[in-house]
Amino acid sequence: MALITLRQLLDHAAENSYGVPAFNINNMEQGLAIMEAAKACDAPVIIQASRGARNYANDIMLAKMIEALAAIYPDIPLCMHQDHGNNEATCMTAIRHGFTSVMMDGSLEGDAKTPASYDYNVDITERVASMAHWVGASVEGELGVLGSLETGEGEAEDGHGAVGKLDHSQLLTDPDQAVAFVKKTQVDALAIACGTSHGAYKFSRKPDGEILAMSVIEAIHKKLPDTHLVMHGSSSVPQELQDIINAHGGAMPQTFGVPVEEIVRGIKMGVRKVNIDTDCRMAMTGQFRRVAEENKAEFDPRKFLKPAMDAMRDLCRDRFEAFGTAGHASKIKVIPMDDMAKRYADGSLAPKTN
Ligand code: G3H
Ligand code: 13P
Ligand code: ZN
């Protein structure tokens, strides 16, 4: 068993100047694809499950799956993370089901739609961090609301995310507020807002600094050089995946994601966790469509799922290699959660904010 906390993994990533992709899963095939990619290039892994994934797959199924993946791939440190926890209960039940890390996303209220006040965010994130740290689990907070700098819209696309128009003061994390937030909440990692959003439709053109504000990341890193930064909405929405989907009956309008080279630039500026879901979905869906179109008589789901897993595996491996994650799994000696809890209790894991 090599279940690792987010904090230990990102500390290692910071010490060795690499980033770690955090891939979302909803099912066994995605879990296996990620772990096969990690094994092929010796990369430590962050797997994350959204509330939607937990509803889809069932908590017990997810918990047993993580246990199984850790057993099948004992040499790969595996962090299991709650993506976008909306309240204390979501985070605590995740930990109870074996997650080693949670995101308390207090940038939105509990409905996951209404932008929250700074005070609400600090209050709930601080509470979750103190509870999670008692048992050695890690906590990611979020300051700033994800959404498009082009349109000022949140993200209705996936059925969650801020509703209504947002201004730039909401869509871009304020660096001074970030310092105060980390100090007060004691989070292990901080998700920031810089113009990225979830889903495939992030940008109407290849993003420049106007619509993808990497300068915000740089400014936050200058003030918080020891804080692990997290980039959400970091799918690159590769043209070739759009083309595969559209060549086989899909009708995705032309769109642009976050270029891999911008993420690599972010990693040099303190980004340590890079959230990717859409690219994996697209890699799999492209193969479902291809197989369905090319083999109209096919009815064995495995004939669809196997090429889909292979495509997702290859995408994950590309990201492990691009972000510098590859080659590090075997260098990490996992610290058990109970020992992490002692370190939080004695103050040795308190964030450095001065
Ligand atoms: O948070 C965004 C992730 O892509 C998860 O999406 O809520 O549809 O599972 P989901
Ligand atoms: P993408 O939709 O860009 O893959 O982002 C996923 C994410 O941020 C999950 O929290
Ligand atoms: Zn996200």
CSV table of C-alpha atoms and ligand atoms in Angstrom, one decimal:
chain,number,residue,atom,x,y,z
A,1,MET,CA,0.0,0.0,0.0
A,2,ALA,CA,1.5,3.3,-1.0
A,3,LEU,CA,-1.2,5.9,-0.2
A,4,ILE,CA,0.4,9.2,0.2
A,5,THR,CA,-1.0,12.6,1.4
A,6,LEU,CA,-1.1,15.5,-1.0
A,7,ARG,CA,1.1,17.5,1.4
A,8,GLN,CA,3.9,15.0,1.3
A,9,LEU,CA,3.7,14.6,-2.4
A,10,LEU,CA,3.7,18.3,-3.2
A,11,ASP,CA,6.5,19.0,-0.7
A,12,HIS,CA,8.5,16.5,-2.7
A,13,ALA,CA,7.5,18.1,-6.0
A,14,ALA,CA,8.5,21.6,-4.7
A,15,GLU,CA,11.9,20.3,-3.5
A,16,ASN,CA,12.5,18.8,-6.9
A,17,SER,CA,10.9,21.5,-9.1
A,18,TYR,CA,8.2,19.4,-10.7
A,19,GLY,CA,4.4,19.5,-11.0
A,20,VAL,CA,1.8,16.7,-10.5
A,21,PRO,CA,-1.2,16.3,-12.7
A,22,ALA,CA,-4.4,15.5,-10.7
A,23,PHE,CA,-6.6,13.3,-12.9
A,24,ASN,CA,-10.3,12.9,-12.2
A,25,ILE,CA,-11.9,9.5,-12.2
A,26,ASN,CA,-15.4,8.1,-12.2
A,27,ASN,CA,-14.7,4.4,-12.9
A,28,MET,CA,-12.2,1.5,-12.9
A,29,GLU,CA,-11.1,2.1,-16.5
A,30,GLN,CA,-9.9,5.6,-15.8
A,31,GLY,CA,-8.1,4.5,-12.6
A,32,LEU,CA,-6.3,1.7,-14.5
A,33,ALA,CA,-5.3,4.0,-17.3
A,34,ILE,CA,-3.7,6.5,-14.9
A,35,MET,CA,-1.8,3.9,-13.0
A,36,GLU,CA,-0.6,2.2,-16.1
A,37,ALA,CA,0.8,5.5,-17.3
A,38,ALA,CA,2.4,6.2,-14.0
A,39,LYS,CA,4.0,2.7,-13.9
A,40,ALA,CA,5.4,3.2,-17.4
A,41,CYS,CA,7.3,6.3,-16.4
A,42,ASP,CA,7.7,6.0,-12.6
A,43,ALA,CA,5.4,8.9,-11.7
A,44,PRO,CA,3.6,9.5,-8.4
A,45,VAL,CA,-0.1,9.9,-8.8
A,46,ILE,CA,-2.9,12.2,-7.7
A,47,ILE,CA,-6.4,10.7,-8.4
A,48,GLN,CA,-9.3,12.9,-7.6
A,49,ALA,CA,-13.1,12.3,-7.3
A,50,SER,CA,-15.7,15.1,-7.6
A,51,ARG,CA,-19.0,14.9,-5.7
A,52,GLY,CA,-20.5,13.9,-9.0
A,53,ALA,CA,-18.0,11.0,-9.3
A,54,ARG,CA,-18.9,9.9,-5.7
A,55,ASN,CA,-22.6,9.9,-6.6
A,56,TYR,CA,-21.9,8.1,-9.9
A,57,ALA,CA,-19.6,5.4,-8.6
A,58,ASN,CA,-20.7,5.0,-4.9
A,59,ASP,CA,-18.2,5.8,-2.0
A,60,ILE,CA,-17.6,2.2,-1.2
A,61,MET,CA,-16.9,1.3,-4.8
A,62,LEU,CA,-14.4,4.2,-5.0
A,63,ALA,CA,-12.8,3.3,-1.7
A,64,LYS,CA,-12.3,-0.3,-2.7
A,65,MET,CA,-11.0,0.7,-6.1
A,66,ILE,CA,-8.3,2.9,-4.6
A,67,GLU,CA,-7.4,0.1,-2.2
A,68,ALA,CA,-7.2,-2.2,-5.3
A,69,LEU,CA,-5.1,0.3,-7.3
A,70,ALA,CA,-2.7,0.7,-4.5
A,71,ALA,CA,-2.3,-3.0,-4.2
A,72,ILE,CA,-1.9,-3.6,-7.9
A,73,TYR,CA,0.7,-0.8,-8.2
A,74,PRO,CA,2.5,-1.0,-4.8
A,75,ASP,CA,5.5,1.0,-6.1
A,76,ILE,CA,3.5,4.1,-7.1
A,77,PRO,CA,2.7,6.6,-4.4
A,78,LEU,CA,-1.0,7.3,-4.8
A,79,CYS,CA,-2.8,10.3,-3.3
A,80,MET,CA,-6.6,10.1,-3.3
A,81,HIS,CA,-8.2,13.6,-3.2
A,82,GLN,CA,-11.7,15.0,-2.9
A,83,ASP,CA,-12.1,17.5,-5.8
A,84,HIS,CA,-14.2,20.6,-5.0
A,85,GLY,CA,-15.6,19.7,-1.6
A,86,ASN,CA,-18.5,22.0,-0.9
A,87,ASN,CA,-18.8,21.7,2.9
A,88,GLU,CA,-17.4,20.0,6.0
A,89,ALA,CA,-19.5,16.8,5.5
A,90,THR,CA,-18.3,16.2,2.0
A,91,CYS,CA,-14.7,16.5,3.1
A,92,MET,CA,-15.0,14.4,6.3
A,93,THR,CA,-16.9,11.6,4.6
A,94,ALA,CA,-14.2,11.5,1.9
A,95,ILE,CA,-11.5,11.0,4.6
A,96,ARG,CA,-13.6,8.4,6.2
A,97,HIS,CA,-13.6,6.5,2.9
A,98,GLY,CA,-9.8,6.5,2.7
A,99,PHE,CA,-9.1,9.7,0.9
A,100,THR,CA,-5.8,11.2,2.0
A,101,SER,CA,-6.6,14.7,0.9
A,102,VAL,CA,-9.5,17.0,0.4
A,103,MET,CA,-10.3,20.3,-1.3
A,104,MET,CA,-12.5,22.6,0.6
A,105,ASP,CA,-13.7,24.9,-2.1
A,106,GLY,CA,-15.0,27.9,-0.1
A,107,SER,CA,-14.8,30.2,-3.1
A,108,LEU,CA,-18.5,29.2,-3.6
A,109,GLU,CA,-21.1,28.7,-1.0
A,110,GLY,CA,-22.4,25.2,-0.2
A,111,ASP,CA,-24.7,25.2,-3.3
A,112,ALA,CA,-21.5,25.3,-5.4
A,113,LYS,CA,-23.0,28.1,-7.4
A,114,THR,CA,-23.0,31.3,-5.4
A,115,PRO,CA,-19.7,33.2,-5.0
A,116,ALA,CA,-18.9,33.2,-1.3
A,117,SER,CA,-17.6,36.1,0.8
A,118,TYR,CA,-14.0,36.1,1.8
A,119,ASP,CA,-15.0,35.6,5.5
A,120,TYR,CA,-17.2,32.6,4.6
A,121,ASN,CA,-14.3,31.1,2.7
A,122,VAL,CA,-11.8,31.6,5.5
A,123,ASP,CA,-14.1,30.3,8.1
A,124,ILE,CA,-15.1,27.1,6.5
A,125,THR,CA,-11.7,26.3,5.1
A,126,GLU,CA,-10.0,26.9,8.4
A,127,ARG,CA,-12.5,24.6,10.1
A,128,VAL,CA,-11.9,21.8,7.6
A,129,ALA,CA,-8.1,22.2,7.7
A,130,SER,CA,-8.0,21.8,11.4
A,131,MET,CA,-10.2,18.7,11.4
A,132,ALA,CA,-8.4,17.1,8.5
A,133,HIS,CA,-5.0,17.8,10.0
A,134,TRP,CA,-6.0,16.0,13.2
A,135,VAL,CA,-5.9,12.7,11.2
A,136,GLY,CA,-3.0,13.7,8.9
A,137,ALA,CA,-5.1,14.4,5.8
A,138,SER,CA,-4.2,17.3,3.6
A,139,VAL,CA,-6.3,20.3,2.6
A,140,GLU,CA,-6.4,22.4,-0.6
A,141,GLY,CA,-8.3,25.7,-0.4
A,142,GLU,CA,-9.4,28.0,-3.2
A,143,LEU,CA,-9.3,31.7,-3.3
A,144,GLY,CA,-10.9,33.4,-6.4
A,145,VAL,CA,-13.6,32.1,-8.5
A,146,LEU,CA,-13.0,30.0,-11.7
A,147,GLY,CA,-14.5,31.5,-14.8
A,148,SER,CA,-13.7,33.2,-18.1
A,149,LEU,CA,-12.0,36.5,-18.4
A,150,GLU,CA,-13.3,36.7,-21.9
A,151,THR,CA,-17.0,36.5,-21.0
A,152,GLY,CA,-17.1,37.1,-17.3
A,153,GLU,CA,-19.1,33.9,-17.0
A,154,GLY,CA,-18.7,31.2,-14.4
A,155,GLU,CA,-19.2,27.7,-15.7
A,156,ALA,CA,-22.7,26.3,-16.1
A,157,GLU,CA,-21.3,23.7,-18.5
A,158,ASP,CA,-20.7,20.9,-16.0
A,159,GLY,CA,-23.8,21.9,-14.0
A,160,HIS,CA,-21.7,23.4,-11.2
A,161,GLY,CA,-19.6,26.5,-10.8
A,162,ALA,CA,-20.4,30.1,-10.3
A,163,VAL,CA,-23.7,31.4,-11.8
A,164,GLY,CA,-24.0,34.9,-13.3
A,165,LYS,CA,-21.5,37.6,-14.3
A,166,LEU,CA,-18.3,37.9,-12.4
A,167,ASP,CA,-15.8,40.8,-12.4
A,168,HIS,CA,-12.1,40.6,-12.6
A,169,SER,CA,-11.7,41.1,-8.9
A,170,GLN,CA,-13.6,37.8,-8.4
A,171,LEU,CA,-12.0,36.0,-11.4
A,172,LEU,CA,-8.4,36.8,-10.4
A,173,THR,CA,-6.9,35.8,-7.0
A,174,ASP,CA,-5.6,38.8,-5.1
A,175,PRO,CA,-2.0,38.1,-4.1
A,176,ASP,CA,-2.1,40.0,-0.8
A,177,GLN,CA,-5.4,38.3,0.1
A,178,ALA,CA,-3.8,35.0,-0.8
A,179,VAL,CA,-1.1,35.5,1.9
A,180,ALA,CA,-3.7,36.3,4.6
A,181,PHE,CA,-5.8,33.4,3.5
A,182,VAL,CA,-3.0,30.8,3.8
A,183,LYS,CA,-1.9,32.2,7.1
A,184,LYS,CA,-5.4,32.1,8.6
A,185,THR,CA,-6.6,28.8,7.1
A,186,GLN,CA,-3.3,26.8,7.3
A,187,VAL,CA,-4.1,25.0,4.0
A,188,ASP,CA,-1.5,22.8,2.4
A,189,ALA,CA,-2.2,23.9,-1.1
A,190,LEU,CA,-3.9,26.9,-2.6
A,191,ALA,CA,-6.1,26.8,-5.8
A,192,ILE,CA,-6.0,30.1,-7.5
A,193,ALA,CA,-8.1,31.8,-10.2
A,194,CYS,CA,-6.3,33.1,-13.3
A,195,GLY,CA,-8.9,32.8,-16.1
A,196,THR,CA,-9.2,29.0,-16.4
A,197,SER,CA,-12.5,27.3,-16.2
A,198,HIS,CA,-13.7,23.7,-16.2
A,199,GLY,CA,-14.8,21.8,-19.3
A,200,ALA,CA,-13.9,22.0,-23.0
A,201,TYR,CA,-15.0,25.6,-23.8
A,202,LYS,CA,-12.4,27.7,-22.0
A,203,PHE,CA,-11.1,30.1,-24.6
A,204,SER,CA,-12.4,31.2,-28.0
A,205,ARG,CA,-8.8,31.6,-29.3
A,206,LYS,CA,-5.3,30.4,-28.3
A,207,PRO,CA,-5.0,32.2,-24.9
A,208,ASP,CA,-2.7,35.1,-24.4
A,209,GLY,CA,-2.0,37.0,-21.2
A,210,GLU,CA,-5.3,38.9,-21.5
A,211,ILE,CA,-7.4,35.8,-21.0
A,212,LEU,CA,-5.0,33.5,-19.2
A,213,ALA,CA,-3.4,35.6,-16.5
A,214,MET,CA,-0.2,33.7,-15.7
A,215,SER,CA,1.0,37.0,-14.3
A,216,VAL,CA,-1.3,36.4,-11.3
A,217,ILE,CA,0.4,33.1,-10.6
A,218,GLU,CA,3.8,34.8,-10.7
A,219,ALA,CA,2.6,37.6,-8.4
A,220,ILE,CA,1.2,35.1,-5.9
A,221,HIS,CA,4.3,33.0,-6.0
A,222,LYS,CA,6.5,36.0,-5.2
A,223,LYS,CA,4.5,36.6,-2.1
A,224,LEU,CA,4.0,33.0,-1.1
A,225,PRO,CA,7.1,31.1,-2.4
A,226,ASP,CA,6.6,28.2,-0.1
A,227,THR,CA,2.9,27.6,-0.9
A,228,HIS,CA,1.9,24.9,-3.3
A,229,LEU,CA,-0.3,26.4,-6.0
A,230,VAL,CA,-3.0,24.5,-7.8
A,231,MET,CA,-4.3,25.3,-11.3
A,232,HIS,CA,-7.8,24.1,-11.9
A,233,GLY,CA,-9.4,23.9,-15.4
A,234,SER,CA,-6.0,22.9,-16.8
A,235,SER,CA,-7.1,20.6,-19.7
A,236,SER,CA,-5.3,21.6,-22.9
A,237,VAL,CA,-8.3,20.4,-25.1
A,238,PRO,CA,-5.8,19.2,-27.7
A,239,GLN,CA,-6.8,19.9,-31.3
A,240,GLU,CA,-6.2,16.2,-32.3
A,241,LEU,CA,-8.7,15.0,-29.7
A,242,GLN,CA,-11.3,17.5,-31.0
A,243,ASP,CA,-10.5,16.3,-34.5
A,244,ILE,CA,-10.9,12.6,-33.6
A,245,ILE,CA,-14.3,13.3,-31.9
A,246,ASN,CA,-15.5,15.4,-34.9
A,247,ALA,CA,-14.2,13.0,-37.5
A,248,HIS,CA,-16.4,10.2,-36.0
A,249,GLY,CA,-19.8,11.9,-35.8
A,250,GLY,CA,-19.1,14.4,-33.0
A,251,ALA,CA,-20.0,18.1,-33.3
A,252,MET,CA,-17.8,19.9,-30.9
A,253,PRO,CA,-17.4,23.6,-31.8
A,254,GLN,CA,-13.8,24.8,-32.2
A,255,THR,CA,-12.3,25.6,-28.8
A,256,PHE,CA,-9.0,26.2,-27.0
A,257,GLY,CA,-7.7,25.0,-23.7
A,258,VAL,CA,-4.6,25.8,-21.5
A,259,PRO,CA,-1.5,25.1,-23.6
A,260,VAL,CA,0.8,22.6,-22.0
A,261,GLU,CA,3.7,25.0,-22.3
A,262,GLU,CA,1.8,27.6,-20.2
A,263,ILE,CA,1.3,24.9,-17.5
A,264,VAL,CA,5.1,24.1,-17.6
A,265,ARG,CA,5.7,27.9,-17.2
A,266,GLY,CA,3.3,27.8,-14.2
A,267,ILE,CA,5.2,24.9,-12.6
A,268,LYS,CA,8.3,27.2,-12.7
A,269,MET,CA,6.2,29.7,-10.7
A,270,GLY,CA,5.1,27.4,-7.9
A,271,VAL,CA,2.2,25.5,-9.5
A,272,ARG,CA,2.5,22.0,-8.1
A,273,LYS,CA,-0.9,20.4,-8.7
A,274,VAL,CA,-2.5,20.6,-12.2
A,275,ASN,CA,-6.2,19.5,-12.4
A,276,ILE,CA,-7.1,17.6,-15.6
A,277,ASP,CA,-10.5,15.9,-16.3
A,278,THR,CA,-11.8,17.1,-19.7
A,279,ASP,CA,-8.7,15.9,-21.7
A,280,CYS,CA,-9.2,12.4,-20.2
A,281,ARG,CA,-12.9,12.5,-21.1
A,282,MET,CA,-12.1,13.6,-24.6
A,283,ALA,CA,-9.4,10.9,-25.1
A,284,MET,CA,-11.9,8.2,-24.1
A,285,THR,CA,-14.9,9.6,-26.0
A,286,GLY,CA,-12.9,9.9,-29.2
A,287,GLN,CA,-12.2,6.2,-29.1
A,288,PHE,CA,-15.8,5.3,-28.2
A,289,ARG,CA,-17.0,7.3,-31.3
A,290,ARG,CA,-14.3,5.8,-33.5
A,291,VAL,CA,-15.0,2.2,-32.6
A,292,ALA,CA,-18.8,2.8,-32.9
A,293,GLU,CA,-18.4,4.3,-36.3
A,294,GLU,CA,-15.8,1.8,-37.7
A,295,ASN,CA,-17.5,-1.3,-36.2
A,296,LYS,CA,-21.2,-0.8,-36.4
A,297,ALA,CA,-21.9,-4.4,-35.4
A,298,GLU,CA,-19.8,-4.3,-32.3
A,299,PHE,CA,-21.6,-4.7,-29.0
A,300,ASP,CA,-18.9,-5.9,-26.5
A,301,PRO,CA,-18.2,-2.8,-24.2
A,302,ARG,CA,-14.6,-4.0,-23.8
A,303,LYS,CA,-14.0,-3.3,-27.4
A,304,PHE,CA,-14.8,0.3,-26.8
A,305,LEU,CA,-13.3,0.6,-23.3
A,306,LYS,CA,-9.9,-0.9,-24.1
A,307,PRO,CA,-8.9,1.6,-26.8
A,308,ALA,CA,-10.4,4.3,-24.7
A,309,MET,CA,-8.2,3.3,-21.7
A,310,ASP,CA,-5.1,3.2,-24.0
A,311,ALA,CA,-5.8,6.7,-25.3
A,312,MET,CA,-6.3,8.0,-21.7
A,313,ARG,CA,-3.1,6.2,-20.6
A,314,ASP,CA,-1.1,7.8,-23.4
A,315,LEU,CA,-2.5,11.3,-22.5
A,316,CYS,CA,-1.7,10.8,-18.8
A,317,ARG,CA,1.9,9.7,-19.6
A,318,ASP,CA,2.4,12.7,-21.8
A,319,ARG,CA,1.4,15.0,-18.9
A,320,PHE,CA,3.6,13.1,-16.4
A,321,GLU,CA,6.5,13.6,-18.8
A,322,ALA,CA,5.8,17.3,-19.6
A,323,PHE,CA,5.3,18.3,-16.0
A,324,GLY,CA,8.5,16.5,-14.8
A,325,THR,CA,6.6,14.1,-12.6
A,326,ALA,CA,8.1,11.1,-14.4
A,327,GLY,CA,11.0,9.4,-12.6
A,328,HIS,CA,10.0,10.5,-9.1
A,329,ALA,CA,7.8,7.7,-7.8
A,330,SER,CA,10.6,5.5,-6.7
A,331,LYS,CA,12.4,8.3,-4.9
A,332,ILE,CA,9.5,8.9,-2.4
A,333,LYS,CA,9.3,7.1,0.9
A,334,VAL,CA,5.6,7.4,1.9
A,335,ILE,CA,5.0,8.9,5.4
A,336,PRO,CA,1.9,7.3,7.0
A,337,MET,CA,-1.1,9.6,7.7
A,338,ASP,CA,-0.7,9.1,11.5
A,339,ASP,CA,2.9,10.5,11.3
A,340,MET,CA,1.6,13.4,9.2
A,341,ALA,CA,-1.0,14.1,12.0
A,342,LYS,CA,1.8,14.3,14.6
A,343,ARG,CA,3.7,16.7,12.4
A,344,TYR,CA,0.7,19.0,12.1
A,345,ALA,CA,0.2,18.7,15.9
A,346,ASP,CA,3.8,19.8,16.6
A,347,GLY,CA,3.6,22.7,14.2
A,348,SER,CA,6.3,21.4,11.8
A,349,LEU,CA,3.9,21.5,8.8
A,350,ALA,CA,2.6,25.0,9.4
A,351,PRO,CA,2.7,27.1,6.2
A,352,LYS,CA,5.5,29.6,5.8
A,353,THR,CA,3.9,32.9,5.0
A,354,ASN,CA,6.5,35.5,5.8
B,1,G3H,O1,-14.7,19.9,-11.1
B,1,G3H,C1,-14.7,19.5,-12.2
B,1,G3H,C2,-14.3,18.2,-12.7
B,1,G3H,O2,-14.1,18.2,-14.0
B,1,G3H,C3,-15.4,17.2,-12.2
B,1,G3H,O3,-16.5,17.3,-13.0
B,1,G3H,O4,-18.5,17.3,-11.4
B,1,G3H,O5,-18.7,16.5,-13.8
B,1,G3H,O6,-17.5,15.1,-12.1
B,1,G3H,P1,-17.9,16.5,-12.5
B,2,13P,P1,-10.7,20.5,-16.8
B,2,13P,O1,-12.1,20.6,-17.0
B,2,13P,O2,-9.9,21.6,-17.5
B,2,13P,O3,-10.1,19.2,-17.1
B,2,13P,O4,-10.4,20.8,-15.2
B,2,13P,C1,-10.6,19.9,-14.3
B,2,13P,C2,-10.6,20.4,-12.9
B,2,13P,O5,-10.2,21.5,-12.6
B,2,13P,C3,-11.1,19.5,-11.8
B,2,13P,O6,-11.1,20.1,-10.6
B,3,ZN,ZN,-11.6,22.2,-10.5
